[in-house]
Amino acid sequence: MKGGDVSSISPLVSFVLGAAMATVCVLFFMSASPTRRLADISAFSTGNGTQEGLHLASDTNHDSGVADGDTPAVEAVTAIPAPAPAPVQAPSPWGDLEEVLQRAATKDRTVIMTQINAAWTRPGSLLDLFFESFRNGEGGVARLLDHLVIVTMDPAAYEGCQAVHRHCYFLRTSNGVDYRSEKMFMSKDYLEMMWGRNRFQQTVLELGYNFLFTDVDVMWFRDPFRHISMAADIAISSDVYMGDPYSLRNFPNGGFLFVRSSAKTIDFYRAWQQGRWRFFGKHEQDVFNLIKHEQSAKLDLAIQFLDTTYISGFCQLSKDLNKICTLHANCCVGLGAKMHDLRGVLDVWRNYTAGTPDERRAGKFQWKLPGICIH
């Protein structure tokens, strides 16, 4: 071949070889990093434009130590934002029932419960007296407050509870009743409140928790659990106690009530709720009295009526301060009357606990009688 021919072909060969080498390098780079390739395509095809991606990449590179002279397309990979985390749902401001019960329960899943509305949470009202009785009680009764759930009937009561106690629950209702004020005994709103309380107790049993329900007008001086039989499915305080704890002739009071969670007690509560319509216009305590015979026989239910010597009340007052565990302002209508008499009860109790052992054994401390209700 002539020299002139060689010189004329060389530029063409050089161009072809150069193009081939460039193609091979590009294909090798893209095949070696498919993920980065797809990321680069995505970054450069967004409507935000290339410059935004580059600025983000540049910011990232300064943090990661990448040199400024590197290829922008590769650097843009780090500009893709990570997926936003799923929003965390804020807890309900009123708390969750199962969470509250779990926090308050003993190892055997038992809670103490009381129920209040705004009228009973005002400073100097019944809730203050209730707490004072625990603080001045004996035998470590104050420790039981760790297991107390306060069920509140309105937002103001919930806020008042949170200011003084750990375990508060707001029981929302849909029956249209305004629970903030005092409810007069046997009024329509009173009956709604009592039957709503009864249904809530059933819910607690269905969740697998035993409970000891106490009205907030019950003063706690000593631990009452030692007087509740292990054999009892239900243990209830007595307006009138006849002497035999398992006699159905005793008159019950639902303001102090212990129930073990079981299929039997849940069935009893269902029958109790149905009794509201069977005996229309009765409150839940009267219905308990009306169904106790048939249901205890049907369900093989052991109902213990608590001795008023220990679990006492104004209806049948225990005068032995050396034995009494709790004192209920039952057989007493009206917040003012309850407050008056319970303040007198706490005055006597403080004097009793300050007395010498000999003075206490001699029975020198007695309730102030008569009060408005106490007699």
Coordinates of C-alpha atoms in Angstrom, one line a residue:
M1 CA 0.0 0.0 0.0
K2 CA 1.2 3.4 -0.8
G3 CA 2.2 5.9 1.8
G4 CA -0.4 8.4 0.7
D5 CA -3.2 5.9 1.4
V6 CA -2.0 5.2 4.9
S7 CA -2.0 8.8 5.9
S8 CA -5.5 9.3 4.5
I9 CA -7.0 6.4 6.5
S10 CA -5.3 7.0 9.9
P11 CA -7.6 9.8 11.0
L12 CA -10.7 7.7 10.4
V13 CA -9.3 4.7 12.3
S14 CA -8.3 6.9 15.2
F15 CA -11.9 8.4 15.4
V16 CA -13.5 4.9 15.3
L17 CA -11.2 3.5 17.9
G18 CA -11.7 6.5 20.2
A19 CA -15.4 6.3 20.0
A20 CA -15.4 2.6 20.8
M21 CA -13.3 3.0 23.8
A22 CA -15.6 5.8 25.1
T23 CA -18.6 3.6 24.6
V24 CA -17.1 0.7 26.4
C25 CA -16.2 2.9 29.4
V26 CA -19.7 4.3 29.6
L27 CA -21.3 0.9 29.4
F28 CA -19.0 -0.5 32.0
F29 CA -19.7 2.3 34.4
M30 CA -23.5 2.1 34.0
S31 CA -23.6 -1.7 34.2
A32 CA -21.4 -1.7 37.3
S33 CA -23.8 0.6 39.2
P34 CA -27.4 0.2 38.1
T35 CA -28.8 1.6 41.3
R36 CA -26.8 4.8 40.9
R37 CA -27.8 5.0 37.3
L38 CA -31.5 4.9 38.1
A39 CA -31.0 7.4 40.9
D40 CA -29.2 9.8 38.5
I41 CA -32.0 9.5 36.0
S42 CA -34.6 10.3 38.6
A43 CA -32.6 13.2 40.0
F44 CA -32.1 14.8 36.7
S45 CA -35.7 14.3 35.4
T46 CA -37.5 15.9 38.3
G47 CA -39.3 19.2 37.8
N48 CA -37.0 20.9 40.3
G49 CA -34.2 21.0 37.8
T50 CA -30.6 19.9 37.9
Q51 CA -29.3 22.9 39.9
E52 CA -31.4 22.1 42.9
G53 CA -30.0 18.6 43.0
L54 CA -26.5 19.8 42.6
H55 CA -26.8 22.3 45.5
L56 CA -28.1 19.5 47.7
A57 CA -25.3 17.2 46.6
S58 CA -22.7 19.9 47.3
D59 CA -24.0 20.5 50.8
T60 CA -23.9 16.8 51.4
N61 CA -20.4 16.4 50.0
H62 CA -18.9 19.0 52.4
D63 CA -20.2 16.9 55.2
S64 CA -19.0 13.6 53.8
G65 CA -15.6 14.7 52.5
V66 CA -16.2 14.3 48.8
A67 CA -13.9 16.5 46.7
D68 CA -15.5 19.5 44.9
G69 CA -14.1 18.4 41.5
D70 CA -16.0 15.1 41.3
T71 CA -18.6 14.5 38.6
P72 CA -21.9 16.4 39.5
A73 CA -24.1 13.6 38.1
V74 CA -22.7 11.1 40.5
E75 CA -22.8 13.5 43.5
A76 CA -26.5 14.2 42.9
V77 CA -27.3 10.7 44.2
T78 CA -27.0 11.9 47.7
A79 CA -29.5 14.7 47.0
I80 CA -32.5 12.4 47.0
P81 CA -34.3 12.9 50.3
A82 CA -35.1 9.9 52.4
P83 CA -38.8 8.8 52.7
A84 CA -40.6 10.8 55.4
P85 CA -41.2 8.8 58.6
A86 CA -44.8 7.8 59.3
P87 CA -46.5 10.3 61.5
V88 CA -46.6 9.3 65.2
Q89 CA -50.2 9.6 66.5
A90 CA -50.3 11.6 69.7
P91 CA -51.8 9.8 72.7
S92 CA -55.4 10.7 73.7
P93 CA -55.4 13.6 76.1
W94 CA -57.8 11.6 78.2
G95 CA -55.7 8.5 78.5
D96 CA -56.4 4.9 77.4
L97 CA -58.3 2.7 79.7
E98 CA -56.2 -0.5 79.3
E99 CA -53.0 1.5 79.7
V100 CA -54.3 3.2 82.9
L101 CA -55.5 -0.2 84.3
Q102 CA -52.2 -1.9 83.5
R103 CA -50.2 0.9 85.2
A104 CA -52.3 0.8 88.4
A105 CA -52.9 -2.9 88.8
T106 CA -51.4 -5.2 91.3
K107 CA -49.5 -8.4 90.2
D108 CA -52.8 -10.3 90.3
R109 CA -54.5 -7.7 88.1
T110 CA -56.5 -6.0 90.8
V111 CA -57.3 -2.3 90.8
I112 CA -59.1 0.0 93.2
M113 CA -61.5 2.4 91.5
T114 CA -63.5 5.5 92.5
Q115 CA -65.6 7.8 90.4
I116 CA -66.0 11.6 90.6
N117 CA -67.3 14.6 88.8
A118 CA -66.2 18.3 89.0
A119 CA -68.4 19.0 92.0
W120 CA -66.4 16.5 94.1
T121 CA -62.9 17.6 93.0
R122 CA -63.0 21.2 94.1
P123 CA -60.4 22.1 96.8
G124 CA -61.8 21.1 100.2
S125 CA -64.4 18.8 98.7
L126 CA -64.8 15.0 99.0
L127 CA -61.7 14.0 97.1
D128 CA -59.5 15.9 99.5
L129 CA -61.1 14.2 102.5
F130 CA -60.8 10.8 100.7
F131 CA -57.0 11.3 100.2
E132 CA -56.6 12.6 103.8
S133 CA -58.1 9.4 105.2
F134 CA -55.5 7.3 103.4
R135 CA -52.7 9.6 104.5
N136 CA -53.8 9.4 108.2
G137 CA -54.6 5.7 108.0
E138 CA -52.7 2.8 109.6
G139 CA -51.0 -0.4 108.5
G140 CA -49.6 1.1 105.3
V141 CA -53.0 1.8 103.8
A142 CA -51.6 4.9 102.0
R143 CA -49.6 2.6 99.7
L144 CA -52.9 1.4 98.2
L145 CA -53.2 4.8 96.4
D146 CA -50.6 3.4 94.0
H147 CA -53.4 1.1 92.7
L148 CA -56.2 3.6 92.7
V149 CA -57.8 4.6 89.4
I150 CA -59.9 7.7 89.5
V151 CA -62.7 7.6 86.9
T152 CA -63.8 11.1 86.0
M153 CA -67.1 12.0 84.4
D154 CA -66.2 15.4 82.8
P155 CA -63.1 17.2 81.5
A156 CA -62.9 19.5 84.6
A157 CA -62.8 16.5 86.9
Y158 CA -60.1 14.9 84.7
E159 CA -57.9 18.0 84.9
G160 CA -58.5 18.2 88.7
C161 CA -57.5 14.5 89.1
Q162 CA -54.3 14.9 87.0
A163 CA -53.2 17.7 89.4
V164 CA -53.3 15.3 92.4
H165 CA -53.1 11.7 91.2
R166 CA -51.2 9.5 88.8
H167 CA -54.0 7.2 87.5
C168 CA -56.9 9.2 86.0
Y169 CA -59.4 8.1 83.4
F170 CA -62.0 10.2 81.6
L171 CA -65.2 8.2 81.0
R172 CA -66.8 9.7 78.0
T173 CA -70.5 9.2 77.7
S174 CA -73.0 9.7 75.0
N175 CA -76.3 10.0 76.9
G176 CA -76.4 13.8 77.0
V177 CA -76.0 14.1 80.8
D178 CA -73.9 17.0 82.1
Y179 CA -72.0 15.3 84.9
R180 CA -70.2 18.4 86.3
S181 CA -72.7 19.2 89.0
E182 CA -74.0 17.2 92.0
K183 CA -76.8 14.8 91.0
M184 CA -79.7 14.5 93.5
F185 CA -80.5 11.0 94.7
M186 CA -82.9 9.1 92.4
S187 CA -83.1 11.9 89.9
K188 CA -83.0 10.9 86.2
D189 CA -79.4 12.0 85.8
Y190 CA -78.5 10.2 89.1
L191 CA -79.8 6.9 87.7
E192 CA -78.0 7.4 84.4
M193 CA -74.8 8.0 86.3
M194 CA -75.2 4.9 88.5
W195 CA -76.1 2.6 85.6
G196 CA -73.2 4.0 83.6
R197 CA -70.9 3.2 86.4
N198 CA -72.2 -0.3 86.5
R199 CA -71.6 -0.8 82.8
F200 CA -68.1 0.6 83.2
Q201 CA -67.4 -2.0 86.0
Q202 CA -68.5 -4.7 83.6
T203 CA -66.0 -3.4 81.0
V204 CA -63.2 -3.7 83.5
L205 CA -64.1 -7.3 84.3
E206 CA -64.3 -8.1 80.5
L207 CA -60.7 -6.7 80.2
G208 CA -59.6 -9.3 82.8
Y209 CA -59.1 -7.1 85.9
N210 CA -60.5 -7.6 89.3
F211 CA -61.6 -4.4 91.0
L212 CA -62.5 -3.0 94.4
F213 CA -64.9 -0.1 93.8
T214 CA -65.2 2.6 96.5
D215 CA -67.4 5.6 96.5
V216 CA -65.3 8.8 97.2
D217 CA -67.3 9.4 100.4
V218 CA -65.7 6.3 101.9
M219 CA -62.9 7.0 104.4
W220 CA -60.1 4.5 104.4
F221 CA -58.4 3.9 107.8
R222 CA -57.0 0.4 107.4
D223 CA -56.5 -2.1 104.6
P224 CA -59.9 -3.7 103.9
F225 CA -58.6 -6.5 101.7
R226 CA -57.9 -8.7 104.7
H227 CA -61.6 -9.0 105.3
I228 CA -62.5 -10.1 101.7
S229 CA -62.6 -13.8 101.5
M230 CA -60.6 -15.6 98.8
A231 CA -63.6 -17.8 98.2
A232 CA -65.9 -14.8 97.3
D233 CA -66.7 -14.0 93.7
I234 CA -68.3 -10.8 94.8
A235 CA -67.8 -9.1 98.2
I236 CA -70.1 -6.1 98.9
S237 CA -70.6 -3.8 101.8
S238 CA -73.8 -3.9 103.8
D239 CA -76.3 -1.2 104.7
V240 CA -77.6 -3.7 107.2
Y241 CA -75.5 -6.7 108.2
M242 CA -77.3 -9.7 109.8
G243 CA -74.3 -11.6 111.1
D244 CA -73.7 -14.2 108.4
P245 CA -71.5 -13.0 105.6
Y246 CA -73.0 -15.4 103.0
S247 CA -76.6 -14.9 103.9
L248 CA -78.6 -13.3 101.1
R249 CA -80.8 -11.7 103.7
N250 CA -78.1 -9.0 104.2
F251 CA -78.9 -5.6 102.6
P252 CA -76.1 -4.6 100.1
N253 CA -74.5 -1.3 99.3
G254 CA -72.8 -0.9 96.0
G255 CA -70.6 1.9 97.2
F256 CA -68.0 -0.5 98.3
L257 CA -67.8 -3.6 96.1
F258 CA -65.1 -6.1 95.2
V259 CA -65.5 -8.4 92.1
R260 CA -63.2 -11.0 90.7
S261 CA -63.0 -11.2 86.9
S262 CA -64.5 -14.5 85.7
A263 CA -67.1 -15.8 83.2
K264 CA -69.5 -16.1 86.2
T265 CA -69.2 -12.5 87.4
I266 CA -69.4 -11.1 83.8
D267 CA -72.6 -13.1 83.3
F268 CA -73.9 -11.7 86.6
Y269 CA -73.2 -8.1 85.4
R270 CA -75.1 -8.8 82.2
A271 CA -78.1 -10.0 84.2
W272 CA -77.6 -6.9 86.4
Q273 CA -77.8 -4.6 83.4
Q274 CA -80.9 -6.4 82.0
G275 CA -82.5 -5.9 85.4
R276 CA -82.5 -2.2 84.8
W277 CA -85.3 -2.8 82.3
R278 CA -87.0 -5.6 84.2
F279 CA -87.3 -3.4 87.3
F280 CA -87.6 0.0 85.5
G281 CA -86.9 3.0 87.6
K282 CA -84.8 1.2 90.2
H283 CA -81.2 2.1 90.9
E284 CA -78.5 -0.5 90.5
Q285 CA -78.3 -1.3 94.2
D286 CA -82.0 -2.2 94.5
V287 CA -81.7 -4.3 91.3
F288 CA -78.7 -6.2 92.9
N289 CA -80.9 -7.0 95.9
L290 CA -83.7 -8.2 93.6
I291 CA -81.6 -10.5 91.5
K292 CA -79.1 -11.8 94.0
H293 CA -81.1 -15.0 94.9
E294 CA -81.8 -16.2 91.3
Q295 CA -78.4 -15.3 89.9
S296 CA -76.3 -16.7 92.8
A297 CA -78.1 -20.0 92.4
K298 CA -78.0 -20.0 88.6
L299 CA -74.3 -19.1 88.3
D300 CA -73.1 -20.8 91.5
L301 CA -71.9 -17.5 92.6
A302 CA -70.4 -16.9 96.1
I303 CA -71.5 -13.4 97.4
Q304 CA -69.9 -12.2 100.6
F305 CA -71.6 -9.4 102.5
L306 CA -69.0 -7.5 104.5
D307 CA -69.3 -7.1 108.2
T308 CA -70.1 -3.5 109.3
T309 CA -67.8 -3.9 112.2
Y310 CA -64.9 -3.5 109.8
I311 CA -66.5 -2.1 106.6
S312 CA -68.9 0.3 108.1
G313 CA -71.1 3.2 107.2
F314 CA -73.6 5.7 108.7
C315 CA -76.5 3.2 108.1
Q316 CA -75.0 0.7 110.6
L317 CA -72.2 2.5 112.4
S318 CA -69.2 0.6 113.9
K319 CA -68.2 2.2 117.2
D320 CA -65.0 0.2 117.6
L321 CA -62.2 2.4 116.2
N322 CA -59.7 -0.4 117.0
K323 CA -61.3 -2.6 114.3
I324 CA -62.8 -0.3 111.7
C325 CA -61.2 -0.3 108.2
T326 CA -63.5 1.9 106.2
L327 CA -66.4 4.2 106.9
H328 CA -69.0 5.2 104.3
A329 CA -71.3 8.2 104.4
N330 CA -74.2 6.1 103.3
C331 CA -77.8 6.8 104.4
C332 CA -76.9 10.4 103.9
V333 CA -78.3 12.6 101.1
G334 CA -76.5 15.8 99.9
L335 CA -72.9 16.8 99.4
G336 CA -73.1 19.4 102.2
A337 CA -74.3 16.9 104.8
K338 CA -71.7 14.3 103.8
M339 CA -68.9 16.9 104.0
H340 CA -70.0 18.1 107.5
D341 CA -70.1 14.6 109.0
L342 CA -67.0 13.3 107.4
R343 CA -65.0 16.2 108.6
G344 CA -66.1 15.3 112.1
V345 CA -65.1 11.6 111.4
L346 CA -61.6 12.6 110.4
D347 CA -61.2 14.9 113.5
V348 CA -62.0 12.0 115.7
W349 CA -59.7 9.7 113.8
R350 CA -56.8 12.1 114.1
N351 CA -57.3 12.3 117.9
Y352 CA -57.5 8.5 118.0
T353 CA -54.2 7.9 116.1
A354 CA -52.5 10.5 118.3
G355 CA -53.6 8.7 121.5
T356 CA -51.5 6.3 123.6
P357 CA -52.0 2.6 123.1
D358 CA -53.7 2.4 126.5
E359 CA -56.1 5.2 125.6
R360 CA -57.0 3.5 122.4
R361 CA -57.5 0.1 124.0
A362 CA -59.7 1.7 126.6
G363 CA -62.1 3.0 123.9
K364 CA -61.8 6.6 125.0
F365 CA -62.4 7.8 121.4
Q366 CA -65.9 7.9 120.0
W367 CA -67.5 9.4 117.0
K368 CA -69.1 12.8 117.4
L369 CA -72.8 12.0 117.6
P370 CA -75.2 13.0 116.4
G371 CA -74.2 14.7 113.1
I372 CA -76.4 15.6 110.2
C373 CA -76.5 12.0 109.1
I374 CA -74.3 10.0 111.5
H375 CA -76.1 8.7 114.5

